[in-house]
Coordinates of C-alpha atoms in Angstrom, one line a residue:
M1316 CA 24.6 79.8 -17.1
A1317 CA 20.6 79.8 -17.3
S1318 CA 18.7 81.5 -14.4
A1319 CA 17.0 79.3 -11.8
P1320 CA 13.7 80.1 -13.3
T1321 CA 14.6 79.1 -16.6
Q1322 CA 16.1 75.9 -15.4
F1323 CA 12.9 75.2 -13.7
F1324 CA 10.5 75.5 -16.6
E1325 CA 12.8 73.9 -19.2
T1326 CA 13.5 70.9 -16.9
S1327 CA 9.6 70.3 -16.1
K1328 CA 8.9 70.4 -19.9
L1329 CA 11.9 68.1 -20.8
V1330 CA 10.5 65.4 -18.2
I1331 CA 7.2 65.7 -19.7
M1332 CA 8.3 65.3 -23.4
T1333 CA 10.6 62.6 -22.9
G1334 CA 8.0 60.4 -20.8
E1335 CA 5.8 60.8 -24.1
F1336 CA 8.0 58.8 -26.2
L1337 CA 9.2 56.5 -23.5
S1338 CA 9.8 52.9 -24.6
D1339 CA 10.2 49.8 -22.4
K1340 CA 14.0 49.6 -23.0
D1341 CA 14.4 53.3 -22.2
L1342 CA 12.9 53.2 -18.7
S1343 CA 16.0 52.7 -16.6
S1344 CA 17.8 55.5 -18.4
Y1345 CA 14.7 57.7 -18.3
M1346 CA 14.9 57.3 -14.5
S1347 CA 18.3 58.1 -14.2
T1348 CA 18.0 61.2 -16.4
C1349 CA 15.1 62.4 -14.2
R1350 CA 17.3 61.9 -11.2
A1351 CA 20.0 63.9 -12.7
L1352 CA 17.8 66.8 -13.8
R1353 CA 16.3 66.7 -10.2
T1354 CA 19.6 67.7 -8.9
L1355 CA 19.5 70.8 -11.0
C1356 CA 16.1 72.1 -9.9
T1357 CA 14.3 70.9 -6.9
P1358 CA 11.3 70.4 -6.7
L1359 CA 9.7 69.7 -10.1
L1360 CA 5.8 70.6 -9.9
Y1361 CA 4.9 68.1 -12.6
R1362 CA 6.8 64.8 -12.8
T1363 CA 4.9 62.8 -15.2
L1364 CA 5.2 59.6 -16.8
Q1365 CA 3.2 59.5 -19.7
L1366 CA 2.7 56.1 -22.0
D1367 CA 1.0 56.4 -25.2
T1368 CA 0.0 52.9 -26.6
L1369 CA -2.7 54.2 -28.6
T1370 CA -0.7 55.2 -31.6
R1371 CA 2.4 53.6 -31.2
H1372 CA 1.0 50.2 -30.0
Q1373 CA 3.9 49.6 -27.6
K1374 CA 3.4 46.9 -24.8
L1375 CA 3.7 47.6 -21.2
P1376 CA 6.1 45.3 -19.0
L1377 CA 4.2 42.4 -17.8
S1378 CA 6.4 40.3 -15.8
L1379 CA 7.0 40.6 -12.1
E1380 CA 10.7 41.4 -12.4
E1381 CA 10.1 44.2 -14.7
L1382 CA 7.1 45.7 -12.3
E1383 CA 9.3 45.5 -9.5
A1384 CA 11.9 47.4 -11.7
W1385 CA 9.2 50.0 -12.1
K1386 CA 8.4 50.4 -8.4
R1387 CA 11.8 50.6 -7.3
N1388 CA 12.5 53.6 -9.8
I1389 CA 9.3 55.4 -9.5
N1390 CA 10.1 56.9 -6.3
F1391 CA 10.0 60.5 -7.5
I1392 CA 7.2 60.2 -10.2
R1393 CA 4.1 61.8 -9.1
S1394 CA 1.7 61.0 -12.1
I1395 CA 1.3 58.4 -14.5
S1396 CA -0.8 58.7 -17.6
L1397 CA -1.5 55.7 -20.0
V1398 CA -3.6 56.1 -23.1
H1399 CA -4.3 52.7 -24.7
S1400 CA -6.9 51.1 -27.0
V1401 CA -9.2 48.4 -25.8
L1402 CA -7.5 45.3 -26.9
D1403 CA -8.6 42.0 -25.2
Q1404 CA -5.1 40.3 -25.3
Y1405 CA -3.6 43.2 -23.4
Y1406 CA -6.2 45.0 -21.5
P1407 CA -6.6 43.2 -18.2
K1408 CA -2.7 42.9 -17.8
E1409 CA -2.1 46.5 -18.4
L1410 CA -4.8 47.5 -16.0
A1411 CA -3.2 44.9 -13.4
V1412 CA 0.1 47.0 -14.0
V1413 CA -1.7 50.4 -13.3
A1414 CA -3.2 49.1 -10.4
A1415 CA 0.1 47.8 -9.0
L1416 CA 1.7 51.2 -9.8
A1417 CA -1.4 53.2 -7.8
T1418 CA -0.3 51.5 -4.7
V1419 CA 3.1 53.1 -4.5
T1420 CA 2.9 55.7 -1.8
T1421 CA 4.5 58.4 -3.5
I1422 CA 2.2 58.6 -6.6
D1423 CA -0.4 61.3 -6.3
R1424 CA -2.4 60.5 -9.4
V1425 CA -2.9 57.8 -11.9
L1426 CA -4.6 58.6 -15.3
L1427 CA -5.8 56.0 -17.4
E1428 CA -7.5 56.7 -20.7
L1429 CA -8.9 53.7 -22.6
S1430 CA -10.5 54.2 -25.8
D1431 CA -13.5 51.6 -26.5
S1432 CA -13.5 52.3 -30.3
L1433 CA -12.3 49.0 -31.2
S1434 CA -14.9 47.3 -28.8
P1435 CA -17.7 45.5 -30.4
D1436 CA -20.3 46.6 -27.9
T1437 CA -19.6 50.4 -28.5
A1438 CA -18.6 50.5 -32.0
T1439 CA -20.3 53.9 -32.7
S1440 CA -18.5 55.6 -30.3
N1441 CA -15.2 57.3 -31.0
E1442 CA -14.3 59.1 -27.9
P1443 CA -13.3 57.5 -24.9
A1444 CA -15.6 57.5 -22.0
T1445 CA -14.0 58.9 -18.8
A1446 CA -14.1 58.0 -15.1
D1447 CA -12.0 60.1 -12.8
L1448 CA -11.4 58.9 -9.2
G1449 CA -9.3 61.1 -7.0
G1450 CA -8.0 61.3 -3.5
D1451 CA -8.1 64.0 -1.2
L1452 CA -4.5 64.6 -0.6
S1453 CA -4.8 66.3 2.9
Q1454 CA -6.0 62.8 4.2
I1455 CA -4.5 60.1 1.6
K1456 CA -1.6 60.0 -0.7
N1457 CA -3.3 58.2 -3.5
E1458 CA -5.2 60.2 -6.2
T1459 CA -6.4 57.8 -9.2
A1460 CA -8.0 59.0 -12.1
I1461 CA -9.2 56.4 -14.6
T1462 CA -10.9 56.4 -18.0
T1463 CA -12.9 53.4 -18.8
A1464 CA -15.8 52.4 -20.9
S1465 CA -17.3 48.8 -20.9
I1466 CA -15.2 46.5 -18.7
P1467 CA -16.5 47.4 -15.2
S1468 CA -15.0 44.1 -13.5
I1469 CA -11.8 45.2 -14.1
T1470 CA -11.9 48.9 -12.9
H1471 CA -12.5 47.3 -9.5
S1472 CA -8.7 46.5 -9.1
V1473 CA -7.7 50.0 -10.4
I1474 CA -9.7 52.2 -7.9
A1475 CA -8.0 53.3 -4.6
P1476 CA -10.9 52.4 -2.0
H1477 CA -9.9 55.4 0.0
A1478 CA -10.6 57.8 -3.0
A1479 CA -12.4 61.2 -1.9
R1480 CA -13.2 62.2 -5.4
M1481 CA -14.8 60.7 -8.3
T1482 CA -15.8 61.8 -11.9
L1483 CA -17.7 59.6 -14.3
Q1484 CA -18.3 60.7 -17.9
P1485 CA -19.2 57.4 -19.8
N1486 CA -20.0 57.7 -23.6
N1487 CA -22.3 54.7 -22.8
P1488 CA -23.9 53.4 -19.8
I1489 CA -21.8 51.2 -17.8
P1490 CA -24.1 48.5 -16.5
G1491 CA -23.3 46.5 -13.4
L1492 CA -20.4 48.8 -12.7
L1493 CA -18.4 47.1 -9.7
L1494 CA -16.6 49.5 -7.3
P1495 CA -15.3 48.9 -3.9
P1496 CA -17.0 50.5 -1.1
L1497 CA -15.9 54.1 -1.3
T1498 CA -16.6 55.3 2.0
N1499 CA -14.3 58.0 2.2
L1500 CA -15.7 59.6 -1.0
T1501 CA -16.6 63.5 -0.5
Y1502 CA -17.0 64.5 -4.3
F1503 CA -19.1 62.8 -6.9
H1504 CA -19.6 64.1 -10.6
Y1505 CA -21.5 62.0 -13.1
Q1506 CA -22.2 63.4 -16.7
Y1507 CA -23.6 61.3 -19.5
S1508 CA -21.3 62.3 -22.4
A1509 CA -22.4 60.2 -25.3
V1510 CA -23.4 63.4 -27.2
E1511 CA -23.1 66.9 -26.8
H1512 CA -26.9 67.2 -26.3
P1513 CA -28.4 64.0 -25.9
S1514 CA -31.4 62.8 -27.5
F1515 CA -34.5 61.7 -25.7
K1516 CA -34.4 58.5 -27.3
T1517 CA -30.8 57.9 -26.0
L1518 CA -31.6 59.2 -22.7
D1519 CA -34.7 57.1 -22.3
Q1520 CA -33.0 53.8 -23.5
N1521 CA -30.4 54.2 -20.9
A1522 CA -32.7 55.8 -18.0
N1523 CA -33.0 52.7 -15.6
V1524 CA -29.3 51.6 -16.0
Q1525 CA -28.3 55.4 -15.2
V1526 CA -30.5 55.6 -12.0
V1527 CA -29.7 52.3 -10.8
Q1528 CA -26.0 52.6 -11.3
I1529 CA -25.9 56.2 -9.6
V1530 CA -28.0 55.3 -6.7
G1531 CA -25.8 52.2 -6.1
L1532 CA -22.7 54.4 -6.1
L1533 CA -24.2 57.1 -3.8
R1534 CA -25.4 54.5 -1.3
Q1535 CA -21.9 53.2 -0.6
S1536 CA -20.8 56.8 0.0
P1537 CA -22.5 58.1 3.2
H1538 CA -20.1 61.1 3.5
L1539 CA -20.6 63.0 0.3
K1540 CA -20.3 66.7 0.5
I1541 CA -20.5 67.7 -3.2
I1542 CA -22.7 65.9 -5.9
H1543 CA -22.9 66.8 -9.4
L1544 CA -25.3 64.8 -11.7
H1545 CA -25.8 65.9 -15.3
D1546 CA -28.2 64.6 -17.9
I1547 CA -30.0 62.1 -15.8
L1548 CA -33.4 61.1 -17.2
V1549 CA -36.0 60.1 -14.3
R1550 CA -39.0 58.8 -16.2
D1551 CA -41.0 56.7 -13.5
N1552 CA -42.2 56.9 -9.9
M1553 CA -39.8 54.0 -8.8
A1554 CA -36.7 55.9 -10.2
L1555 CA -37.7 59.0 -8.6
E1556 CA -38.4 57.3 -5.4
K1557 CA -34.9 55.6 -5.2
F1558 CA -33.1 58.8 -6.2
T1559 CA -34.9 61.1 -3.7
R1560 CA -34.7 58.6 -0.8
T1561 CA -30.8 58.5 -1.4
L1562 CA -30.4 62.2 -1.3
S1563 CA -32.2 62.5 1.9
V1564 CA -29.6 60.5 4.0
Y1565 CA -26.8 62.7 3.2
T1566 CA -26.4 64.9 6.5
E1567 CA -23.2 66.1 5.4
L1568 CA -24.0 67.2 1.9
K1569 CA -23.1 70.9 1.1
T1570 CA -23.4 71.3 -2.7
L1571 CA -26.1 69.7 -5.1
V1572 CA -26.0 70.3 -8.8
L1573 CA -28.5 68.4 -10.7
D1574 CA -29.3 68.4 -14.6
I1575 CA -32.4 66.2 -15.0
W1576 CA -34.5 65.1 -17.9
A1577 CA -38.3 64.4 -17.1
P1578 CA -41.6 63.9 -19.1
D1579 CA -43.4 67.1 -19.3
S1580 CA -46.5 65.6 -17.9
W1581 CA -45.0 65.3 -14.4
S1582 CA -42.2 67.6 -14.5
D1583 CA -43.6 69.4 -11.5
R1584 CA -43.7 66.5 -9.3
V1585 CA -39.9 65.8 -10.2
L1586 CA -39.0 69.2 -9.3
A1587 CA -40.9 69.1 -5.9
A1588 CA -39.6 65.8 -4.9
V1589 CA -35.9 66.6 -5.5
F1590 CA -36.2 70.1 -3.8
F1591 CA -38.1 68.7 -0.6
S1592 CA -35.6 65.8 -0.5
C1593 CA -32.8 67.7 0.0
P1594 CA -31.1 67.5 3.5
E1595 CA -31.0 70.6 5.8
S1596 CA -27.4 70.8 5.4
V1597 CA -27.3 71.7 1.8
K1598 CA -25.8 75.4 1.2
V1599 CA -25.9 75.4 -2.8
L1600 CA -28.6 74.0 -4.7
R1601 CA -28.6 74.3 -8.6
I1602 CA -31.4 72.5 -10.3
G1603 CA -31.7 72.3 -14.2
L1604 CA -35.0 70.4 -15.1
Q1605 CA -35.3 69.7 -18.9
S1606 CA -38.8 68.5 -19.8
Y1607 CA -40.0 66.9 -23.0
I1608 CA -43.1 65.3 -24.6
G1609 CA -42.2 61.8 -25.4
E1610 CA -44.3 59.2 -23.2
S1611 CA -47.3 57.5 -24.2
R1612 CA -50.7 58.6 -23.2
R1613 CA -50.9 55.6 -20.8
V1614 CA -47.6 56.5 -19.0
A1615 CA -48.8 60.1 -19.0
I1616 CA -52.1 59.2 -17.3
A1617 CA -50.5 57.3 -14.6
A1618 CA -48.1 59.8 -13.8
R1619 CA -51.1 62.3 -13.2
T1620 CA -52.5 60.2 -10.6
L1621 CA -49.2 60.2 -8.5
E1622 CA -49.5 61.6 -5.1
A1623 CA -47.8 64.7 -4.3
P1624 CA -45.1 64.9 -1.5
L1625 CA -46.2 66.1 1.7
L1626 CA -44.3 69.3 1.6
R1627 CA -45.2 70.4 5.2
Q1628 CA -43.4 67.7 6.8
V1629 CA -39.9 68.8 5.2
P1630 CA -37.8 71.0 7.6
S1631 CA -36.9 74.4 6.3
L1632 CA -33.6 74.4 4.2
S1633 CA -32.1 77.3 6.6
N1634 CA -28.5 76.7 5.7
L1635 CA -29.2 77.2 1.9
A1636 CA -27.3 80.2 0.6
E1637 CA -27.7 79.8 -3.2
F1638 CA -30.7 78.5 -5.0
S1639 CA -30.7 78.4 -8.9
L1640 CA -33.5 76.9 -11.0
S1641 CA -33.2 76.8 -14.9
G1642 CA -33.9 74.7 -17.9
S1643 CA -36.7 74.3 -20.4
Y1644 CA -39.4 73.3 -17.9
L1645 CA -41.8 76.4 -16.7
P1646 CA -42.8 76.1 -13.3
V1647 CA -45.9 77.8 -12.2
M1648 CA -46.1 80.5 -9.5
E1649 CA -47.5 78.4 -6.7
D1650 CA -44.7 76.1 -6.8
L1651 CA -42.0 78.7 -6.7
L1652 CA -43.9 80.4 -3.8
V1653 CA -43.9 77.4 -1.8
M1654 CA -40.3 76.7 -2.3
L1655 CA -39.4 80.3 -1.3
E1656 CA -40.8 79.5 2.1
Y1657 CA -38.3 77.0 2.8
I1658 CA -35.2 79.1 1.8
P1659 CA -35.4 82.2 4.1
N1660 CA -31.7 82.7 4.4
V1661 CA -30.7 82.4 0.5
T1662 CA -28.4 85.1 -0.5
T1663 CA -28.1 84.2 -4.3
L1664 CA -31.4 83.5 -6.1
C1665 CA -31.6 82.7 -9.9
L1666 CA -35.3 82.6 -11.0
P1667 CA -36.4 80.8 -13.9
R1668 CA -38.7 81.6 -16.9
I1669 CA -42.3 81.3 -15.3
R1670 CA -45.0 79.6 -17.0
R1671 CA -47.7 82.4 -16.9
P1672 CA -46.0 85.9 -17.6
A1673 CA -48.4 88.0 -15.4
D1674 CA -47.1 86.1 -12.5
V1675 CA -43.3 87.0 -12.8
H1676 CA -43.8 90.4 -11.3
L1677 CA -45.5 89.0 -8.2
V1678 CA -43.0 86.2 -7.7
G1679 CA -40.4 88.9 -7.5
Q1680 CA -42.5 90.9 -5.0
I1681 CA -43.3 87.9 -2.6
A1682 CA -39.5 86.8 -3.1
V1683 CA -38.4 90.1 -1.7
E1684 CA -40.6 89.5 1.5
R1685 CA -39.6 85.8 1.9
C1686 CA -36.0 86.1 1.2
P1687 CA -34.8 89.4 2.7
N1688 CA -31.2 88.6 2.6
V1689 CA -30.7 88.2 -1.0
R1690 CA -27.6 89.9 -2.6
N1691 CA -27.4 88.5 -6.0
L1692 CA -30.4 88.0 -8.0
A1693 CA -30.2 86.6 -11.9
Q1694 CA -33.1 85.6 -14.2
V1695 CA -32.3 83.0 -17.1
S1696 CA -33.9 82.1 -20.2
C1697 CA -33.0 81.5 -23.7
W1698 CA -36.6 82.0 -25.0
E1699 CA -37.9 84.9 -26.9
D1700 CA -41.8 85.5 -26.2
D1701 CA -44.1 87.6 -24.1
S1702 CA -43.2 86.1 -20.9
L1703 CA -39.7 87.9 -21.1
S1704 CA -41.2 91.4 -21.2
V1705 CA -41.8 91.5 -17.4
L1706 CA -39.2 92.7 -15.1
V1707 CA -38.5 91.1 -11.9
P1708 CA -37.8 93.7 -9.4
V1709 CA -34.3 94.0 -8.0
F1710 CA -34.1 93.6 -4.0
E1711 CA -33.4 96.4 -2.0
T1712 CA -30.6 94.3 -0.4
A1713 CA -29.2 93.3 -4.1
H1714 CA -25.6 93.9 -5.1
F1715 CA -25.8 91.8 -8.2
Y1716 CA -28.6 91.6 -10.8
N1717 CA -28.1 89.7 -14.1
R1718 CA -30.8 89.1 -16.6
E1719 CA -30.3 86.9 -19.6
C1720 CA -33.9 87.4 -20.7
V1721 CA -34.5 90.0 -23.1
L1722 CA -36.2 93.3 -22.0
T1723 CA -37.6 96.1 -24.0
L1724 CA -36.7 99.7 -23.3
E1725 CA -40.2 100.2 -21.8
D1726 CA -39.8 97.5 -19.5
A1727 CA -36.4 98.2 -18.4
T1728 CA -37.5 101.8 -17.5
V1729 CA -40.8 101.2 -15.9
F1730 CA -39.6 100.4 -12.5
P1731 CA -36.9 102.6 -10.7
W1732 CA -34.1 100.4 -9.1
A1733 CA -35.2 99.2 -5.5
S1734 CA -31.5 99.0 -5.0
T1735 CA -28.9 101.5 -6.0
R1736 CA -26.3 99.6 -4.3
L1737 CA -25.7 97.2 -7.4
T1738 CA -22.2 96.5 -7.9
S1739 CA -22.8 94.1 -11.0
L1740 CA -25.6 94.5 -13.7
G1741 CA -26.1 92.6 -16.6
L1742 CA -29.2 93.3 -19.2
V1743 CA -30.3 92.2 -22.8
I1744 CA -32.1 94.9 -24.2
D1745 CA -34.5 94.6 -27.5
L1746 CA -34.4 97.9 -29.2
G1747 CA -36.8 96.6 -31.9
E1748 CA -36.5 98.5 -35.1
M1749 CA -35.3 101.7 -33.9
Y1750 CA -33.9 104.2 -36.2
V1751 CA -33.8 107.8 -35.5
P1752 CA -32.4 110.0 -38.3
D1753 CA -30.0 113.0 -37.5
L1754 CA -32.5 115.6 -37.5
D1755 CA -33.8 118.5 -35.2
W1756 CA -35.7 117.5 -32.4
E1757 CA -38.9 119.6 -33.9
D1758 CA -38.4 117.5 -37.2
L1759 CA -38.6 114.1 -35.5
T1760 CA -41.9 112.2 -35.8
Q1761 CA -43.8 111.5 -32.5
E1762 CA -42.7 107.9 -32.4
E1763 CA -39.1 108.8 -32.8
Q1764 CA -39.4 111.4 -30.1
A1765 CA -40.7 108.7 -27.8
T1766 CA -38.1 106.4 -28.7
L1767 CA -35.1 108.8 -27.6
T1768 CA -36.9 109.7 -24.6
L1769 CA -37.0 106.1 -23.5
L1770 CA -33.4 105.7 -24.5
D1771 CA -32.6 108.7 -22.3
A1772 CA -34.4 107.5 -19.3
F1773 CA -32.5 104.2 -19.7
Y1774 CA -29.3 105.6 -19.7
S1775 CA -30.1 108.0 -17.0
Q1776 CA -31.5 105.2 -14.7
I1777 CA -28.2 103.2 -15.1
G1778 CA -26.2 106.3 -14.4
V1779 CA -27.6 106.5 -10.8
L1780 CA -26.0 103.1 -10.1
T1781 CA -22.7 105.0 -8.7
S1782 CA -21.6 102.1 -6.8
M1783 CA -21.3 99.9 -10.2
R1784 CA -18.0 97.8 -10.8
K1785 CA -19.2 95.8 -13.7
L1786 CA -21.7 96.6 -16.5
T1787 CA -22.7 94.2 -19.3
L1788 CA -25.1 95.8 -21.9
Q1789 CA -26.0 93.3 -24.6
V1790 CA -28.4 94.1 -27.5
L1791 CA -30.5 91.8 -29.5
I1792 CA -29.5 92.4 -33.0
G1793 CA -31.4 89.8 -34.9
S1794 CA -33.3 86.7 -34.9
E1795 CA -32.3 83.3 -35.8
E1796 CA -34.4 83.6 -39.0
E1797 CA -32.5 86.7 -39.9
Y1798 CA -29.2 84.8 -39.7
D1799 CA -27.7 83.3 -42.8
K1800 CA -25.3 80.6 -41.7
N1801 CA -23.4 81.0 -45.1
D1802 CA -22.8 84.8 -44.5
F1803 CA -20.9 86.6 -41.6
Y1804 CA -23.4 89.1 -41.0
I1805 CA -27.0 89.7 -40.0
E1806 CA -29.2 91.5 -42.3
T1807 CA -30.6 94.2 -40.4
P1808 CA -31.0 97.4 -42.6
A1809 CA -32.2 99.7 -39.7
Y1810 CA -29.3 98.6 -37.6
R1811 CA -27.1 101.9 -37.8
K1812 CA -27.2 103.4 -34.1
R1813 CA -28.6 100.4 -32.3
C1814 CA -25.4 98.9 -30.8
F1815 CA -24.5 100.2 -27.4
P1816 CA -20.8 101.5 -28.4
G1817 CA -22.6 103.8 -31.0
M1818 CA -25.2 105.1 -28.4
L1819 CA -22.4 105.7 -26.0
K1820 CA -20.8 108.5 -27.7
L1821 CA -20.2 111.9 -26.4
G1822 CA -23.2 114.3 -27.6
A1823 CA -25.4 117.1 -26.6
G1824 CA -28.4 114.9 -25.6
M1825 CA -31.5 113.6 -27.1
R1826 CA -32.8 117.1 -28.5
S1827 CA -29.5 117.5 -30.6
K1828 CA -28.5 116.2 -33.9
N1829 CA -25.3 115.0 -32.3
R1830 CA -26.9 112.6 -30.0
G1831 CA -25.1 110.6 -27.4
W1832 CA -25.5 109.4 -23.8
L1833 CA -22.0 108.8 -22.4
E1834 CA -22.2 111.6 -20.2
C1835 CA -25.0 109.9 -18.5
L1836 CA -22.5 107.5 -17.0
S1837 CA -20.2 110.0 -15.7
G1838 CA -21.2 109.2 -12.1
L1839 CA -19.7 105.5 -12.6
N1840 CA -16.3 106.2 -11.3
K1841 CA -16.0 102.9 -9.7
L1842 CA -16.6 100.9 -13.0
E1843 CA -13.9 98.6 -13.5
Y1844 CA -15.4 96.2 -16.6
L1845 CA -17.7 97.6 -19.3
H1846 CA -18.9 94.8 -21.8
G1847 CA -21.2 96.1 -25.0
S1848 CA -22.6 94.6 -28.0
F1849 CA -21.2 95.4 -31.6
N1850 CA -22.2 94.2 -34.9
V1851 CA -18.8 93.6 -36.7
A1852 CA -20.6 93.7 -40.1
V1853 CA -21.8 97.4 -39.7
G1854 CA -19.2 99.6 -40.6
Y1855 CA -20.9 103.1 -39.8
E1856 CA -18.7 105.4 -37.9
E1857 CA -21.6 106.2 -35.7
C1858 CA -21.1 102.8 -34.1
L1859 CA -17.8 103.3 -32.9
M1860 CA -16.1 105.1 -30.0
G1861 CA -13.5 107.6 -31.1
Q1862 CA -10.4 109.5 -29.4
D1863 CA -12.8 111.9 -27.6
E1864 CA -14.8 109.2 -26.1
A1865 CA -11.4 107.3 -25.0
M1866 CA -10.2 110.6 -23.4
W1867 CA -13.5 111.1 -21.7
I1868 CA -13.3 107.4 -20.3
A1869 CA -9.7 108.0 -19.1
R1870 CA -10.9 111.0 -17.1
Y1871 CA -14.2 109.8 -15.8
W1872 CA -13.7 106.0 -15.2
T1873 CA -10.2 106.0 -13.4
S1874 CA -11.1 102.7 -12.2
L1875 CA -11.6 101.0 -15.4
K1876 CA -9.6 97.8 -16.0
S1877 CA -11.5 96.4 -19.3
A1878 CA -13.9 97.6 -21.9
D1879 CA -14.4 95.2 -24.3
F1880 CA -16.2 95.7 -27.9
L1881 CA -14.8 92.9 -30.0
C1882 CA -17.4 90.4 -31.3
E1883 CA -17.1 86.6 -30.1
D1884 CA -17.7 83.8 -32.4
D1885 CA -21.5 83.4 -31.6
M1886 CA -23.6 85.5 -34.2
L1887 CA -26.8 83.8 -33.9
V1888 CA -29.1 86.1 -31.9
L1889 CA -26.6 88.2 -29.2
V1890 CA -23.4 89.5 -30.1
I1891 CA -22.0 89.6 -26.5
L1892 CA -18.6 91.3 -25.6

């Protein structure tokens, strides 16, 4: 006889698989089968009734008698999944069936996926839009997840009015979305998912619909604690005012994640208005601001005349523990410094690329003074220019530092660590065209000797971080211009010893022919995770870690759990391991 765990997993799988091929006539026997299976294995974690009418074009029972039969036999079903194309003659009736099933007190979740590919209003869309509306199961039994597109008047009958969670991911705007008052809603997630990277034109056309729809949904849910809004375009003062006024009333809000698009001419105003509209209760604030040049000259001039918010009238965000600012918009130093005054207790700080490169270091120094409790520090950017060559100093209190911007060896070694208590470090290093031949120290050129000196200083500086648990070293191995999408390699002739696995070989130091810097990291005996960079197109033995290195690691890095040197799929600029 099969063991209990085997029975459990096989039974669960059987219930889900049989539900997929369920027809109307088999419903009664299916329920009986489930009841019989339930006696063998209790409880079933996932009891799912899945109806797929998108491919088999089956009709759901529509009569009251059949509906009552469903409700009588559904006592142990916890999840219902319906996939169906939007057909006018069936759609309202099917929604009514699902709405009736959602009222059954034993059902925790109803998932409805409706493809609108047959709808004349969305003929260009092939992916179903989604709207996930769920309930907090500690307070209410019903949790409803709905995928709908362009028939908002029907969704009112499906949504549980006591739902605590809602996720909307429409392929197209849902104008006039009618929802019941969701007064118990505590989680709201909206993401416009028409395309992976929405174009400015698409966003601009739907801007008013988006903002009005979102503001309308937010205003009827005064108890929201978590808000995620993605790909939202705020292009005029009226939309910005409605949006920020709505945000300011949430006295229970704890997490606010925003991904906003705004015209470049007044992105600074959008950033300031959103930041200073946050209620004092916010603990996590992440703002991704994408700026673009697309407005007419008349709109741009009008935007410049808008009054700035009265910043000094805003109370301090004393509860804010995490603040992250990212995106293509480059804030000026003055804006960042004002914001830092209002977040004195922040512990996680993510700084963006700053408009004037000379200000980067100054911002870091002032941030140390105004935010003394910072433990986690990061600087993010995907741009490659001179503004990335300035290092933000690590705070004395920092335990985590991650820099996705590219550093040269000179910039990475110009400052000593302000904190040697770092437990996690991530760096991206540009080694340029570094190539050092296997010659004695005296036979090297002055430039080659300087390169080795910097490399030795770099590894020695990392070696003093004896509390390190996670180390990520990435190497810039090429540019997009060097990358040929038709080939699986990057043409970088002088690469040989530029990858970190190669330079982390055992050796006799920089003055020897057999150079290696692995010994510099012998003090990292708490290291658990090591991630390096490696170009798989380079087959030189100098770039590989051999048996001697493996034995050394086993001896000195006794806490090591993972060391990854296998390339991921993304070969454009960085090979990250």
